[in-house]
XYZ file of C-alpha atoms in Angstrom:
426
model
C 0.000 0.000 0.000
C 1.151 3.592 -0.503
C 2.002 6.045 2.237
C -1.378 7.789 2.065
C -3.547 9.920 -0.180
C -3.544 13.438 1.161
C -6.527 15.739 0.902
C -4.828 19.047 1.498
C -1.901 20.980 0.081
C 0.073 23.902 1.497
C -2.102 26.950 0.907
C 0.919 28.999 -0.029
C 4.541 28.185 -0.667
C 7.105 30.687 -1.868
C 10.803 31.340 -1.774
C 12.243 34.461 -0.233
C 15.998 34.778 -0.385
C 17.472 31.790 1.398
C 14.170 30.843 3.047
C 11.019 28.971 2.078
C 7.740 30.361 3.432
C 4.694 28.133 3.784
C 1.472 27.639 5.732
C -0.977 24.827 6.498
C -4.144 26.807 7.113
C -6.553 24.040 6.050
C -5.201 22.074 8.995
C -6.079 24.926 11.338
C -2.595 26.413 11.338
C -2.724 29.890 9.775
C 0.828 30.817 10.764
C 3.441 31.596 8.132
C 6.364 29.253 8.735
C 9.919 29.842 7.603
C 12.688 27.319 6.997
C 16.232 27.881 5.838
C 17.120 26.657 2.346
C 20.334 24.655 2.014
C 22.037 24.275 -1.379
C 24.006 21.110 -2.098
C 27.459 22.227 -3.207
C 27.866 19.441 -5.799
C 24.407 18.846 -7.283
C 23.029 22.340 -6.714
C 19.803 20.839 -5.331
C 17.986 23.041 -2.807
C 16.427 21.487 0.283
C 14.749 22.591 3.515
C 13.746 20.777 6.702
C 10.081 21.195 7.528
C 7.517 19.607 9.856
C 4.533 18.527 7.748
C 1.041 17.609 9.063
C -0.092 14.181 7.887
C -2.931 15.553 5.783
C -0.427 17.215 3.456
C 1.773 14.218 2.680
C 1.595 12.120 -0.471
C 3.367 8.952 -1.565
C 5.748 9.558 -4.476
C 5.017 6.660 -6.813
C 7.156 8.171 -9.583
C 10.514 8.121 -7.801
C 9.658 5.211 -5.504
C 6.849 2.889 -6.652
C 7.309 0.498 -3.719
C 4.366 -0.146 -1.441
C 4.507 -0.831 2.298
C 5.763 -4.340 3.135
C 6.196 -6.520 6.230
C 9.235 -4.582 7.464
C 6.820 -1.963 8.812
C 6.199 -4.130 11.896
C 9.877 -3.986 12.906
C 9.924 -0.195 12.607
C 6.765 0.116 14.701
C 8.448 -1.914 17.465
C 11.605 0.200 17.171
C 9.812 3.538 17.508
C 7.571 2.188 20.274
C 10.585 1.467 22.551
C 10.986 4.509 21.957
C 14.127 4.756 19.822
C 14.629 7.859 17.661
C 14.516 8.068 13.877
C 18.107 8.483 12.700
C 17.441 9.553 9.097
C 14.667 11.841 7.972
C 12.196 10.930 5.271
C 12.961 12.585 1.939
C 10.261 14.422 0.030
C 9.953 16.737 -2.940
C 7.783 19.721 -3.633
C 5.731 18.738 -6.676
C 3.665 21.785 -7.569
C 1.590 22.226 -4.435
C 2.051 18.658 -3.184
C 4.652 17.214 -0.804
C 5.579 13.699 -1.943
C 7.681 11.300 0.181
C 10.025 9.175 -1.955
C 12.374 7.785 0.700
C 11.585 6.719 4.261
C 7.900 6.018 3.714
C 8.063 2.961 6.005
C 9.476 5.144 8.790
C 6.723 7.678 8.224
C 3.916 5.100 8.283
C 5.354 3.397 11.390
C 5.226 6.707 13.248
C 1.740 7.452 11.951
C 0.512 4.118 13.310
C 1.910 5.105 16.711
C -0.144 8.303 16.710
C 2.326 10.873 15.354
C 0.454 13.805 13.773
C 3.261 15.349 11.725
C 6.486 14.211 10.071
C 9.752 16.124 9.729
C 11.073 15.729 6.193
C 13.949 16.955 4.118
C 12.117 18.712 1.308
C 13.683 19.007 -2.157
C 12.566 22.259 -3.766
C 12.067 22.265 -7.564
C 14.328 19.212 -7.925
C 15.626 17.514 -11.034
C 13.208 14.559 -10.792
C 15.104 12.429 -13.294
C 18.277 12.829 -11.257
C 16.424 11.864 -8.061
C 15.058 8.734 -9.761
C 18.552 7.737 -10.842
C 20.014 8.507 -7.404
C 17.294 6.554 -5.615
C 17.679 3.626 -8.006
C 21.460 3.522 -7.564
C 21.052 3.679 -3.794
C 19.062 0.467 -3.886
C 21.057 -1.393 -6.509
C 24.687 -0.409 -7.168
C 25.288 1.226 -3.790
C 23.108 -1.141 -1.728
C 22.018 1.602 0.671
C 18.423 0.382 0.830
C 16.722 -2.907 0.076
C 15.294 -2.401 -3.411
C 13.647 -5.405 -4.968
C 14.737 -6.128 -8.541
C 11.185 -5.620 -9.760
C 11.185 -2.059 -8.397
C 14.494 -1.322 -10.120
C 12.948 -2.528 -13.383
C 10.040 -0.111 -12.934
C 12.363 2.796 -12.235
C 14.472 1.966 -15.277
C 11.257 1.909 -17.293
C 10.612 5.487 -16.158
C 14.166 6.551 -17.016
C 13.887 4.962 -20.474
C 10.655 6.854 -21.104
C 12.359 10.122 -20.143
C 15.234 9.445 -22.576
C 12.745 8.756 -25.375
C 11.038 12.085 -24.737
C 14.323 13.973 -24.576
C 15.510 12.441 -27.858
C 12.269 13.503 -29.523
C 12.516 17.047 -28.165
C 16.184 17.418 -29.101
C 15.487 16.179 -32.648
C 12.274 18.208 -33.102
C 10.124 15.082 -33.389
C 6.457 14.821 -32.449
C 5.703 12.792 -29.326
C 4.203 10.006 -31.470
C 7.187 9.891 -33.830
C 9.325 6.813 -33.155
C 11.207 6.673 -36.432
C 14.507 6.294 -34.558
C 16.024 3.087 -33.177
C 17.223 1.840 -29.815
C 20.753 2.057 -31.222
C 20.156 5.738 -32.092
C 19.329 6.360 -28.425
C 22.458 4.553 -27.240
C 24.605 6.558 -29.667
C 22.984 9.894 -28.804
C 23.326 9.571 -25.031
C 27.006 8.636 -25.284
C 27.895 9.613 -21.736
C 25.515 7.025 -20.297
C 25.615 4.371 -23.006
C 25.679 1.458 -20.565
C 22.721 2.833 -18.630
C 20.634 3.372 -21.766
C 21.156 -0.255 -22.769
C 20.059 -1.333 -19.295
C 16.997 0.948 -19.368
C 15.875 -0.490 -22.726
C 16.123 -4.122 -21.611
C 14.625 -3.509 -18.176
C 11.764 -1.553 -19.701
C 10.934 -4.576 -21.847
C 11.143 -6.927 -18.863
C 8.884 -4.643 -16.865
C 6.358 -4.402 -19.719
C 6.143 -8.207 -19.863
C 5.974 -8.812 -16.131
C 3.630 -5.990 -15.151
C 1.167 -6.294 -18.023
C -2.440 -6.621 -16.747
C -2.796 -9.427 -19.305
C -0.045 -11.507 -17.693
C -1.838 -14.117 -15.572
C 1.421 -15.298 -14.047
C 1.855 -11.905 -12.384
C -0.643 -12.871 -9.652
C 1.729 -15.642 -8.536
C 4.913 -13.546 -8.369
C 6.082 -12.053 -5.088
C 7.476 -8.618 -5.980
C 8.632 -7.704 -2.482
C 11.122 -10.369 -1.501
C 10.734 -14.084 -0.973
C 7.654 -14.554 1.220
C 5.847 -17.879 1.653
C 2.439 -17.268 0.087
C 3.298 -17.215 -3.617
C 5.309 -19.813 -5.572
C 7.563 -17.395 -7.456
C 9.802 -14.592 -6.268
C 10.510 -11.919 -8.854
C 14.174 -12.814 -8.553
C 13.430 -16.396 -9.633
C 11.226 -15.231 -12.514
C 13.965 -12.868 -13.679
C 16.789 -15.412 -13.428
C 14.892 -18.194 -15.176
C 12.205 -16.915 -17.551
C 13.264 -13.353 -18.388
C 17.005 -14.015 -18.508
C 16.435 -16.905 -20.910
C 14.013 -15.244 -23.304
C 14.894 -11.509 -23.210
C 18.415 -11.085 -24.535
C 20.195 -8.420 -22.471
C 22.701 -7.817 -25.293
C 20.192 -7.101 -28.054
C 19.798 -3.420 -28.945
C 17.738 -3.052 -32.117
C 18.883 -1.034 -35.098
C 15.444 -0.964 -36.719
C 13.159 1.954 -35.870
C 11.095 1.676 -32.699
C 7.934 1.759 -34.828
C 9.280 -0.806 -37.338
C 6.458 -2.928 -38.863
C 4.032 -1.972 -36.100
C 1.046 -1.826 -38.465
C 1.801 -5.349 -39.708
C 1.939 -6.706 -36.170
C 5.571 -7.722 -36.666
C 7.424 -5.192 -34.539
C 10.143 -7.237 -32.757
C 9.772 -5.670 -29.307
C 5.969 -5.790 -29.371
C 6.034 -9.383 -30.634
C 8.487 -10.310 -27.895
C 6.324 -8.743 -25.223
C 2.997 -10.153 -26.421
C 4.323 -13.646 -27.033
C 6.153 -13.879 -23.711
C 2.945 -12.814 -21.998
C 1.181 -15.604 -23.887
C 3.837 -18.074 -22.710
C 3.447 -16.794 -19.135
C -0.289 -17.383 -19.397
C 0.226 -20.980 -20.552
C 2.388 -21.589 -17.476
C -0.186 -19.948 -15.220
C -3.153 -21.830 -16.704
C -1.529 -25.272 -16.843
C 0.460 -25.187 -13.600
C -1.060 -22.672 -11.185
C -4.614 -21.439 -11.716
C -6.997 -23.683 -9.774
C -4.050 -25.827 -8.688
C -1.748 -23.776 -6.459
C -3.337 -22.768 -3.134
C -2.024 -19.503 -1.693
C -3.481 -20.468 1.686
C -1.049 -23.401 1.833
C 1.815 -21.449 0.265
C 5.409 -22.671 0.283
C 6.375 -22.755 3.979
C 7.889 -26.080 5.126
C 6.141 -28.072 2.387
C 8.758 -30.824 2.158
C 9.271 -30.950 5.933
C 5.551 -31.347 6.581
C 5.334 -34.197 4.079
C 8.421 -35.935 5.507
C 7.038 -35.597 9.032
C 3.694 -37.150 8.065
C 1.708 -33.916 7.921
C 1.349 -33.711 4.147
C -2.193 -35.050 3.768
C -3.609 -31.530 3.475
C -1.312 -30.717 0.532
C -3.017 -31.641 -2.761
C -0.914 -33.166 -5.522
C -1.579 -30.217 -7.847
C -0.218 -27.789 -5.255
C 2.876 -29.909 -4.631
C 3.558 -30.188 -8.371
C 3.327 -26.429 -8.820
C 5.494 -25.735 -5.777
C 8.266 -28.019 -6.997
C 8.203 -26.932 -10.637
C 8.657 -23.283 -9.672
C 11.664 -23.792 -7.433
C 14.420 -21.723 -9.040
C 16.943 -24.488 -9.726
C 14.229 -26.706 -11.249
C 12.454 -24.002 -13.230
C 15.683 -22.769 -14.786
C 16.360 -26.195 -16.275
C 12.925 -26.966 -17.712
C 12.850 -23.458 -19.189
C 15.983 -24.441 -21.150
C 14.060 -27.369 -22.633
C 11.301 -24.996 -23.698
C 13.933 -22.895 -25.426
C 15.313 -25.998 -27.130
C 11.805 -26.959 -28.244
C 11.334 -23.592 -29.951
C 14.762 -23.648 -31.606
C 14.208 -27.187 -32.890
C 10.851 -26.258 -34.409
C 12.338 -23.404 -36.428
C 15.363 -25.470 -37.433
C 13.289 -28.439 -38.624
C 11.009 -26.088 -40.557
C 14.056 -25.114 -42.609
C 13.463 -21.383 -42.174
C 15.847 -18.664 -41.052
C 15.237 -17.624 -37.456
C 16.738 -15.389 -34.791
C 18.257 -17.847 -32.311
C 19.234 -15.123 -29.825
C 15.796 -13.523 -29.719
C 13.318 -16.340 -30.233
C 10.188 -14.388 -29.367
C 10.959 -11.416 -31.618
C 9.617 -13.477 -34.523
C 6.128 -14.856 -35.000
C 5.566 -18.155 -33.190
C 3.379 -20.375 -35.429
C 0.199 -21.987 -34.115
C 1.632 -25.506 -34.214
C 4.567 -24.437 -32.057
C 2.206 -22.885 -29.504
C 0.371 -26.233 -29.348
C 3.678 -28.024 -28.841
C 4.650 -25.636 -26.050
C 1.371 -26.222 -24.247
C 1.684 -29.995 -24.656
C 5.246 -29.870 -23.298
C 4.080 -28.004 -20.178
C 1.213 -30.453 -19.612
C 3.478 -33.487 -20.007
C 6.083 -31.904 -17.729
C 3.380 -31.410 -15.101
C 2.346 -35.058 -15.346
C 5.795 -36.524 -14.653
C 5.457 -38.714 -11.516
C 8.473 -37.144 -9.781
C 6.665 -33.895 -8.933
C 4.065 -35.588 -6.729
C 6.293 -38.338 -5.334
C 6.176 -37.747 -1.596
C 8.878 -40.303 -0.794
C 11.465 -37.848 -2.150
C 10.669 -35.043 0.289
C 13.734 -35.588 2.466
C 16.052 -36.752 -0.311
C 15.720 -35.233 -3.797
C 13.623 -32.288 -2.623
C 14.920 -32.124 0.940
C 17.537 -29.413 0.409
C 18.408 -26.731 -2.088
C 20.143 -28.439 -4.961
C 21.905 -26.294 -7.554
C 21.210 -25.792 -11.255
C 23.714 -28.489 -12.289
C 22.007 -31.084 -10.083
C 18.730 -30.746 -11.997
C 20.504 -30.425 -15.323
C 21.971 -33.868 -14.646
C 18.592 -35.249 -13.565
C 16.882 -34.056 -16.751
C 19.726 -35.224 -19.001
C 20.325 -38.657 -17.452
C 17.169 -39.434 -15.400
C 19.522 -39.843 -12.424
C 20.969 -37.636 -9.725
C 24.722 -36.921 -9.821
C 25.259 -39.800 -7.364
C 23.412 -42.221 -9.664
C 19.987 -42.435 -7.990
C 17.253 -43.074 -10.571
C 14.461 -40.474 -10.255
C 12.921 -40.273 -13.762
C 11.734 -43.109 -15.952
C 13.827 -41.689 -18.813
C 15.893 -38.589 -19.607
C 13.850 -35.572 -20.672
C 13.437 -35.577 -24.435
C 11.793 -32.689 -26.278
C 10.369 -34.902 -29.019
C 8.738 -37.203 -26.452
C 7.440 -34.270 -24.401
C 5.300 -32.914 -27.254
C 3.555 -36.214 -27.893
C -0.095 -36.223 -26.854
């Protein structure tokens, strides 16, 4: 959830020399308050420290799209002791609104303990793009705060959008003119070439994952690991997205290339990967995985004789979406697609499989593969709870299992090695 939705805004805010003047008269405070303005010597950003009534605070979902997560409970306990807040929440003046973009958990924790106003460091007329980049780096490269990968993807999506707009403005193009390529963007913003490449790829990953049409999204935990949902975003990124969205591919064709024909490579990639996500959701999760049971101590409960309440369909889904297992069967899906194009005798883009039209027969084969994978006896075999599934085995362990039908120590666990041709037989 967000910080809050405020109803009021400062009735007047103006700068006077090295001070900011403001009032909160709709909250019953008609006084004119003054706060000193400090100018950062390196960035030139101007900030002031002000005490803001709750009714005037907004969540900043542009710079920080994160909602409130379980860590709020720890902060509530900390402030209740009472221990002081060591770092102030950061906010920006956005027109007549005060938006918190850092420290929202601290703010909400204090609100829940009855605090009526929050002291913030207020950025005045800031460079929003620079704040987005700074906040993103703080949670990724610099590791100052715990930013989930999914949030970083969203922020990069915003930064990519800003670069698109700037390119259009600088080249006197209309806002609906996308006659330039991704490579043109990389070349134009030379000073941040590596970042632009990252923004492009992460924007695509975010578009796939966060699409309202993606049924798999409901089963992805975007705020850490958790125990309710079968997939963490980290697992989805490392297995599905890393396999099918090539991080090295920057297109030289125009962004609007063959859009009207329905053959634009980025749009095809997005739409078809959403379709693949939906096949996985429909065949493995919807009506099968129970969020009330979740993932907590599944194997332990079975091994200790308390697994009767866990349906087979739930156990199958839980096991198939473990990272080390999912990564390996995703590679077989990739092989299935490559083999189809190769056997058809047509040229295809091996590095970007979903940037070309997937034929109907191949979609049928993909669905059949997923169904047959689901039906393998191993996934519901409860005798393996303390052996094969008892610990966290690595990627190579399951690669060996799929390739040889045996574990690395020779234990037989499949009736036969996984074979793509067999797995598409009805």
